[in-house]
PDB file of C-alpha atoms in Angstrom:
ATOM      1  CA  UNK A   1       0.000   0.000   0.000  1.00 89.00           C
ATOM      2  CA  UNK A   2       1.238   3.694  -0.269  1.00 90.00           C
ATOM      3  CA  UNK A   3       3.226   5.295   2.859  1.00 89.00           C
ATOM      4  CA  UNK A   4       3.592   8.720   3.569  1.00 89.00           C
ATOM      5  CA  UNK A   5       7.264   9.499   3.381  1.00 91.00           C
ATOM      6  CA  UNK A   6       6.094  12.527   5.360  1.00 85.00           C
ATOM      7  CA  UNK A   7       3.402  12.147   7.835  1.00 78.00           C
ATOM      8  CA  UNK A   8       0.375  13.876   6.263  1.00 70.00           C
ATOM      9  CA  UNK A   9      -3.271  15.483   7.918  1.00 52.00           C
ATOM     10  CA  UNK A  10      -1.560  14.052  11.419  1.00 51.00           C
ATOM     11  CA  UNK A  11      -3.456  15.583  14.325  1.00 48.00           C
ATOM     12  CA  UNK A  12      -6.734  15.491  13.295  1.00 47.00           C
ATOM     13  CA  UNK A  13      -6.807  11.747  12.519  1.00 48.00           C
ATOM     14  CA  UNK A  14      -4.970  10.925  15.935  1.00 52.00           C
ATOM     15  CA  UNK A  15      -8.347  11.124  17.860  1.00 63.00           C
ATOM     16  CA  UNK A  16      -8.467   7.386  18.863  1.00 71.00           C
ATOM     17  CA  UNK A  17      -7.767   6.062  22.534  1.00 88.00           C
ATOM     18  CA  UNK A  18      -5.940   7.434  25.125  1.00 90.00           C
ATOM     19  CA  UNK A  19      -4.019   3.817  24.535  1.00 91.00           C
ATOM     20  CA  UNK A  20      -3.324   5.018  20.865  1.00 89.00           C
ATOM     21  CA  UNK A  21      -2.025   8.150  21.994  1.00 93.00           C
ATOM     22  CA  UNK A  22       0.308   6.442  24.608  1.00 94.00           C
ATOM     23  CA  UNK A  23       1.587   4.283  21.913  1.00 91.00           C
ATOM     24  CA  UNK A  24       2.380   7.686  19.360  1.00 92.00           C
ATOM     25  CA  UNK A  25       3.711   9.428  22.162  1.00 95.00           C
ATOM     26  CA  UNK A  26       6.317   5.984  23.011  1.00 94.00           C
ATOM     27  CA  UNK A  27       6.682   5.628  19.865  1.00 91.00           C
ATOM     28  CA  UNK A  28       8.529   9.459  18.950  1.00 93.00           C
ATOM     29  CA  UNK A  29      10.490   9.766  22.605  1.00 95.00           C
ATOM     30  CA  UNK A  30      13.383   8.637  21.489  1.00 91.00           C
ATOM     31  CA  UNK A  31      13.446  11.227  18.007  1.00 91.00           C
ATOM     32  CA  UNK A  32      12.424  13.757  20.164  1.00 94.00           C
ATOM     33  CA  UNK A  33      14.955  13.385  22.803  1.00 94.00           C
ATOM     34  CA  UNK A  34      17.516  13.437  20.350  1.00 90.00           C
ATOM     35  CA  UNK A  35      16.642  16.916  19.123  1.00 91.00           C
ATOM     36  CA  UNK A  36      15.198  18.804  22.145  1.00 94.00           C
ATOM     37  CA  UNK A  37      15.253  17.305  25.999  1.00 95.00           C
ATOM     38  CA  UNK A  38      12.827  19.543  27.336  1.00 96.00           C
ATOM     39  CA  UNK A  39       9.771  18.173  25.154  1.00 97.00           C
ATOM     40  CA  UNK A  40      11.077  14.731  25.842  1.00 97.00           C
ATOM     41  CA  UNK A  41      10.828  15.123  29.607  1.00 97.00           C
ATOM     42  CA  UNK A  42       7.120  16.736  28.793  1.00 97.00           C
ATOM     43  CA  UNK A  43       6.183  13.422  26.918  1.00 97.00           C
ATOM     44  CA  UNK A  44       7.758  11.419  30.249  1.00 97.00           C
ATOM     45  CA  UNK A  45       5.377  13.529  32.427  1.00 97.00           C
ATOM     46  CA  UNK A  46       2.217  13.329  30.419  1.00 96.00           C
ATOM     47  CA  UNK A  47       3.200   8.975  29.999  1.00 96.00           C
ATOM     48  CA  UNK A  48       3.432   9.111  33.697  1.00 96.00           C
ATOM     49  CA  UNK A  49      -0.126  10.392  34.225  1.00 95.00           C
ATOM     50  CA  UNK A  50      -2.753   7.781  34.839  1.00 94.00           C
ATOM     51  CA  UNK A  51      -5.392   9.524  32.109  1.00 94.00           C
ATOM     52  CA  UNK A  52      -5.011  12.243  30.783  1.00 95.00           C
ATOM     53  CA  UNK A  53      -7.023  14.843  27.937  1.00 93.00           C
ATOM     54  CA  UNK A  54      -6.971  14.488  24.145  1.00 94.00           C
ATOM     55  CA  UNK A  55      -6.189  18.701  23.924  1.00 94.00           C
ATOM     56  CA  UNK A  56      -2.887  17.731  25.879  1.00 95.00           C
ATOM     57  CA  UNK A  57      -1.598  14.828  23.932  1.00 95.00           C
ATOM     58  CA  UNK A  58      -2.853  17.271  20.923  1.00 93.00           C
ATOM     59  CA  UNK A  59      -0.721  20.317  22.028  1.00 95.00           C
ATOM     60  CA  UNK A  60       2.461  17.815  22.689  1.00 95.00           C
ATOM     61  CA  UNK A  61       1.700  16.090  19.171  1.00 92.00           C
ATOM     62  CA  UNK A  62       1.979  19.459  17.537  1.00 90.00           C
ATOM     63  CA  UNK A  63       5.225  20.287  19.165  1.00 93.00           C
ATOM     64  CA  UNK A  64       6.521  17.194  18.125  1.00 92.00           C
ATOM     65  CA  UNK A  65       5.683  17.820  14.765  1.00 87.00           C
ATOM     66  CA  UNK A  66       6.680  21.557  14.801  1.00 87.00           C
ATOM     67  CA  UNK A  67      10.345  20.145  15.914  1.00 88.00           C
ATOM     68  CA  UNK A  68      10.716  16.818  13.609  1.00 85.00           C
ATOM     69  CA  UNK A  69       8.815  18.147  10.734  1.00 79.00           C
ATOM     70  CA  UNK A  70       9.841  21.955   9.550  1.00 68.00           C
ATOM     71  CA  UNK A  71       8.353  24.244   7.314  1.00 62.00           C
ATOM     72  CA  UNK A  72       7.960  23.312   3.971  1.00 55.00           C
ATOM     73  CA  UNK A  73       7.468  19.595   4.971  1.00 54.00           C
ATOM     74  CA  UNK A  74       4.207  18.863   7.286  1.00 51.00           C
ATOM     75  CA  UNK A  75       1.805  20.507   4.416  1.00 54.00           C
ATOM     76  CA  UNK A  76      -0.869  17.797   2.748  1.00 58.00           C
ATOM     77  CA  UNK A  77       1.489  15.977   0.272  1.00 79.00           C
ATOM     78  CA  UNK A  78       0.067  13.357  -1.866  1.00 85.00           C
ATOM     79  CA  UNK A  79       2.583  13.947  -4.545  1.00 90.00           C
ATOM     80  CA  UNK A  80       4.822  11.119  -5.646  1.00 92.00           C
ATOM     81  CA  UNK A  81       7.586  12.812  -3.924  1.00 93.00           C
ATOM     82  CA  UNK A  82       6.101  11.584  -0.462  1.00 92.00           C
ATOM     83  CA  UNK A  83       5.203   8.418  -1.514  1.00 93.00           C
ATOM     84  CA  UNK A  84       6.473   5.149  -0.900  1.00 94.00           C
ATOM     85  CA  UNK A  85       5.378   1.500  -0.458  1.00 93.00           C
ATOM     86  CA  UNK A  86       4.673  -1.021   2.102  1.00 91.00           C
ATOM     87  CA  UNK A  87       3.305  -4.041   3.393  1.00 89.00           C
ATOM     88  CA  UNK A  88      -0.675  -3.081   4.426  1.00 87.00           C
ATOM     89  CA  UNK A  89       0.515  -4.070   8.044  1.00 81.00           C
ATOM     90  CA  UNK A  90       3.535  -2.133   8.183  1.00 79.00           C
ATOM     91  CA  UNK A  91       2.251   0.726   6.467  1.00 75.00           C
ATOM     92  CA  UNK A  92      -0.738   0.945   9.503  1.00 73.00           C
ATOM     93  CA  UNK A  93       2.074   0.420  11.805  1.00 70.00           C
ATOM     94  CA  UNK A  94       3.846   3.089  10.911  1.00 77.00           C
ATOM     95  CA  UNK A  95       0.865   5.832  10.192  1.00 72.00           C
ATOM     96  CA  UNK A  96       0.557   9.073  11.596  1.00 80.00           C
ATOM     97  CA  UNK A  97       4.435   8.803  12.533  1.00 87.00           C
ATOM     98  CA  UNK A  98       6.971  11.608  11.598  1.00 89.00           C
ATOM     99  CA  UNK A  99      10.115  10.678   8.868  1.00 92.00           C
ATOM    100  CA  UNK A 100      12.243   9.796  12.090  1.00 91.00           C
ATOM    101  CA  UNK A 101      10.062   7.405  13.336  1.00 91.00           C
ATOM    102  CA  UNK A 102       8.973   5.313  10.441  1.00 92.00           C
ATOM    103  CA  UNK A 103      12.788   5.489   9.272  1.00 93.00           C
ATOM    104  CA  UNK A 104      13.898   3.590  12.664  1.00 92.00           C
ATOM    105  CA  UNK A 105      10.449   1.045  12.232  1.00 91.00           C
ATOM    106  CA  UNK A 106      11.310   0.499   8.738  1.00 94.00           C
ATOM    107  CA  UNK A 107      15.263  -0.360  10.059  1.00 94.00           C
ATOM    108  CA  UNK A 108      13.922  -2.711  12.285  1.00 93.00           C
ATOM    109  CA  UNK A 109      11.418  -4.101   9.950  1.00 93.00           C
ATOM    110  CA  UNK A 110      14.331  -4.764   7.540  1.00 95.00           C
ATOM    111  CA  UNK A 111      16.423  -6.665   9.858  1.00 96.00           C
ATOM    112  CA  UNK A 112      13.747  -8.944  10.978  1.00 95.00           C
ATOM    113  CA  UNK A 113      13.137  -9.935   6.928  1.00 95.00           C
ATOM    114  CA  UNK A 114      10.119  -7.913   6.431  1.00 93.00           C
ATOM    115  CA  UNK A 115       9.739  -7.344   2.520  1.00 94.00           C
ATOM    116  CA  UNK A 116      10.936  -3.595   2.204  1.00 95.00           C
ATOM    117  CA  UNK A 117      10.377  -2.431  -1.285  1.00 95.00           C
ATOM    118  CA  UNK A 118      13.874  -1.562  -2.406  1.00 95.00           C
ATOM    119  CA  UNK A 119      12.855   2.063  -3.143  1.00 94.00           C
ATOM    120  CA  UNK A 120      11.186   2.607  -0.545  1.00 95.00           C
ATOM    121  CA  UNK A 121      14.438   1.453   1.468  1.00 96.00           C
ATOM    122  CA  UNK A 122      17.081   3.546   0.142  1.00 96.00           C
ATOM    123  CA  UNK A 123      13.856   6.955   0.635  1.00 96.00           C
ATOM    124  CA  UNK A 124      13.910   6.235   4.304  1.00 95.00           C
ATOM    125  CA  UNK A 125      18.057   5.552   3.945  1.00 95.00           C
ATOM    126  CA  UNK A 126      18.054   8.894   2.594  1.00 95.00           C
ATOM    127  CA  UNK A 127      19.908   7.341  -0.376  1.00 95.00           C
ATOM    128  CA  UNK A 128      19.193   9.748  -3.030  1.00 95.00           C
ATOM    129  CA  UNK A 129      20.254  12.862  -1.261  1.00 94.00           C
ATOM    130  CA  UNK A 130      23.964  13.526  -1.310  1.00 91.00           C
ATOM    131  CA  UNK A 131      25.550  13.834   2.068  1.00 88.00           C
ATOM    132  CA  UNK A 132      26.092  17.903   2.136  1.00 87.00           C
ATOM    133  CA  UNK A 133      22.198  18.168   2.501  1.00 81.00           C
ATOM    134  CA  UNK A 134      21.676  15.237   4.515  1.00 83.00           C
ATOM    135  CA  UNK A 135      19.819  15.471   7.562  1.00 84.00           C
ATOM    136  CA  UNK A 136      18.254  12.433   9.292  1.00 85.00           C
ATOM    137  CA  UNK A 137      15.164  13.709  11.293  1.00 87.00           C
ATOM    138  CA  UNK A 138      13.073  14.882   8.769  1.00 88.00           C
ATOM    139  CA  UNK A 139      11.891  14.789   4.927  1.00 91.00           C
ATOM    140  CA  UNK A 140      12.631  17.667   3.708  1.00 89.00           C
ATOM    141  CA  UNK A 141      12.248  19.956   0.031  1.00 89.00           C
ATOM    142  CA  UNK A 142      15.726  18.435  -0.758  1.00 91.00           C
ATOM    143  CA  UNK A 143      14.815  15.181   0.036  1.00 93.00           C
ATOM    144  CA  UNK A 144      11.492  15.281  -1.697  1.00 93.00           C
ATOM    145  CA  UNK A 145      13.196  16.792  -5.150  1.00 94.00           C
ATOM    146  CA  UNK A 146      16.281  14.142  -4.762  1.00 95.00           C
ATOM    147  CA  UNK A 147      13.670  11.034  -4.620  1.00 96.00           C
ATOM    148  CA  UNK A 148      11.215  12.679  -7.846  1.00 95.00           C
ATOM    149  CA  UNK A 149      14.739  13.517  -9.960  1.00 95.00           C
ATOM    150  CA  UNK A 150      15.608   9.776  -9.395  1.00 95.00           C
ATOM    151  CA  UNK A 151      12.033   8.280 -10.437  1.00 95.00           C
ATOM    152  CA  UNK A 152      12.153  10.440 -13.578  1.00 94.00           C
ATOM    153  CA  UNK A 153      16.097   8.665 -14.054  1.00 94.00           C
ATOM    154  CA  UNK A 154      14.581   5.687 -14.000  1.00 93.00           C
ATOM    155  CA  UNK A 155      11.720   6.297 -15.683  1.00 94.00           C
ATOM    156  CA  UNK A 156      12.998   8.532 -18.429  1.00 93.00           C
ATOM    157  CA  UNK A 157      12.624   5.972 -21.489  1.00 93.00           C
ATOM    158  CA  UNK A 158       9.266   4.979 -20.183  1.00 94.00           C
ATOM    159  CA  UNK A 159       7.245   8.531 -19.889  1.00 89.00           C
ATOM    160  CA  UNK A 160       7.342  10.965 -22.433  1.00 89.00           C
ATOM    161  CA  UNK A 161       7.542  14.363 -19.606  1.00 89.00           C
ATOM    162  CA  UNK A 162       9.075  14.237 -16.440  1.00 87.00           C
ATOM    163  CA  UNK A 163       6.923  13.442 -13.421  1.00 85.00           C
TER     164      UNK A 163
END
């Protein structure tokens, strides 16, 4: 099925169970940590409450987002530039999750044999953007135009304009 690259339309489909937002929040500590310790230790707090309010895990998603997804990325993207594929289970797995996140589950999903399209591999390896505008925690403009300018390589004898 088709992934999201970049998360898209995020908050507003996270309205599940408090479980489900548990599990998002788990899910993004350790990205989070690794780019800003104070939101981290506000995602410990509100995992150490016994229930807590949708608005909260809301305002916490947001941040999360506003930190591991800049400008330019987070926008409603269903162009072939955030696409990728994936196994219907590991795609639901991995929904509603920022680039980070579904880069590490992907990782993992690799290197206990899950079927990884190749493509869809070397996206979340960041394989097609060269290393002087590399960054791991996010997909960003680069990113996007590095993956589209290698489908239209590839594809280039096949289509008769550029995607």
């Amino acid at each position: 099925s088709l992934e999201h690259i970049n998360a898209v339309n995020s908050s507003s489909s996270n309205k599940g169970k408090q479980e489900d937002w548990r599990q998002w929040l788990k899910l993004h500590l350790s990205a989070v940590k690794s780019v800003d310790e104070t939101l981290a230790e506000e995602i410990n707090n509100l995992l150490k409450l016994k229930e807590f309010r949708y608005e909260k895990f809301e305002s916490i998603q947001d941040k999360v987002f506003a930190i591991l997804s800049p400008a330019g990325s987070v926008a409603d993207d269903d162009s072939i530039s955030n696409l990728a594929l994936l196994k219907v289970g590991d795609n639901a797995a991995l929904s509603n999750s920022v680039f980070d996140v579904k880069r590490d589950e992907i990782i993992k999903l690799d290197m206990q044999g899950a079927f990884i399209p190749f493509c869809t591999k070397m996206a979340f390896l960041k394989y097609y953007t060269q290393s002087e505008k590399n960054q791991i925690h996010y997909w960003s403009v680069d990113d996007k135009e590095n993956y589209i300018d290698a489908i239209n390589k590839v594809l280039e004898n096949y289509l008769s304009k550029p995607i």
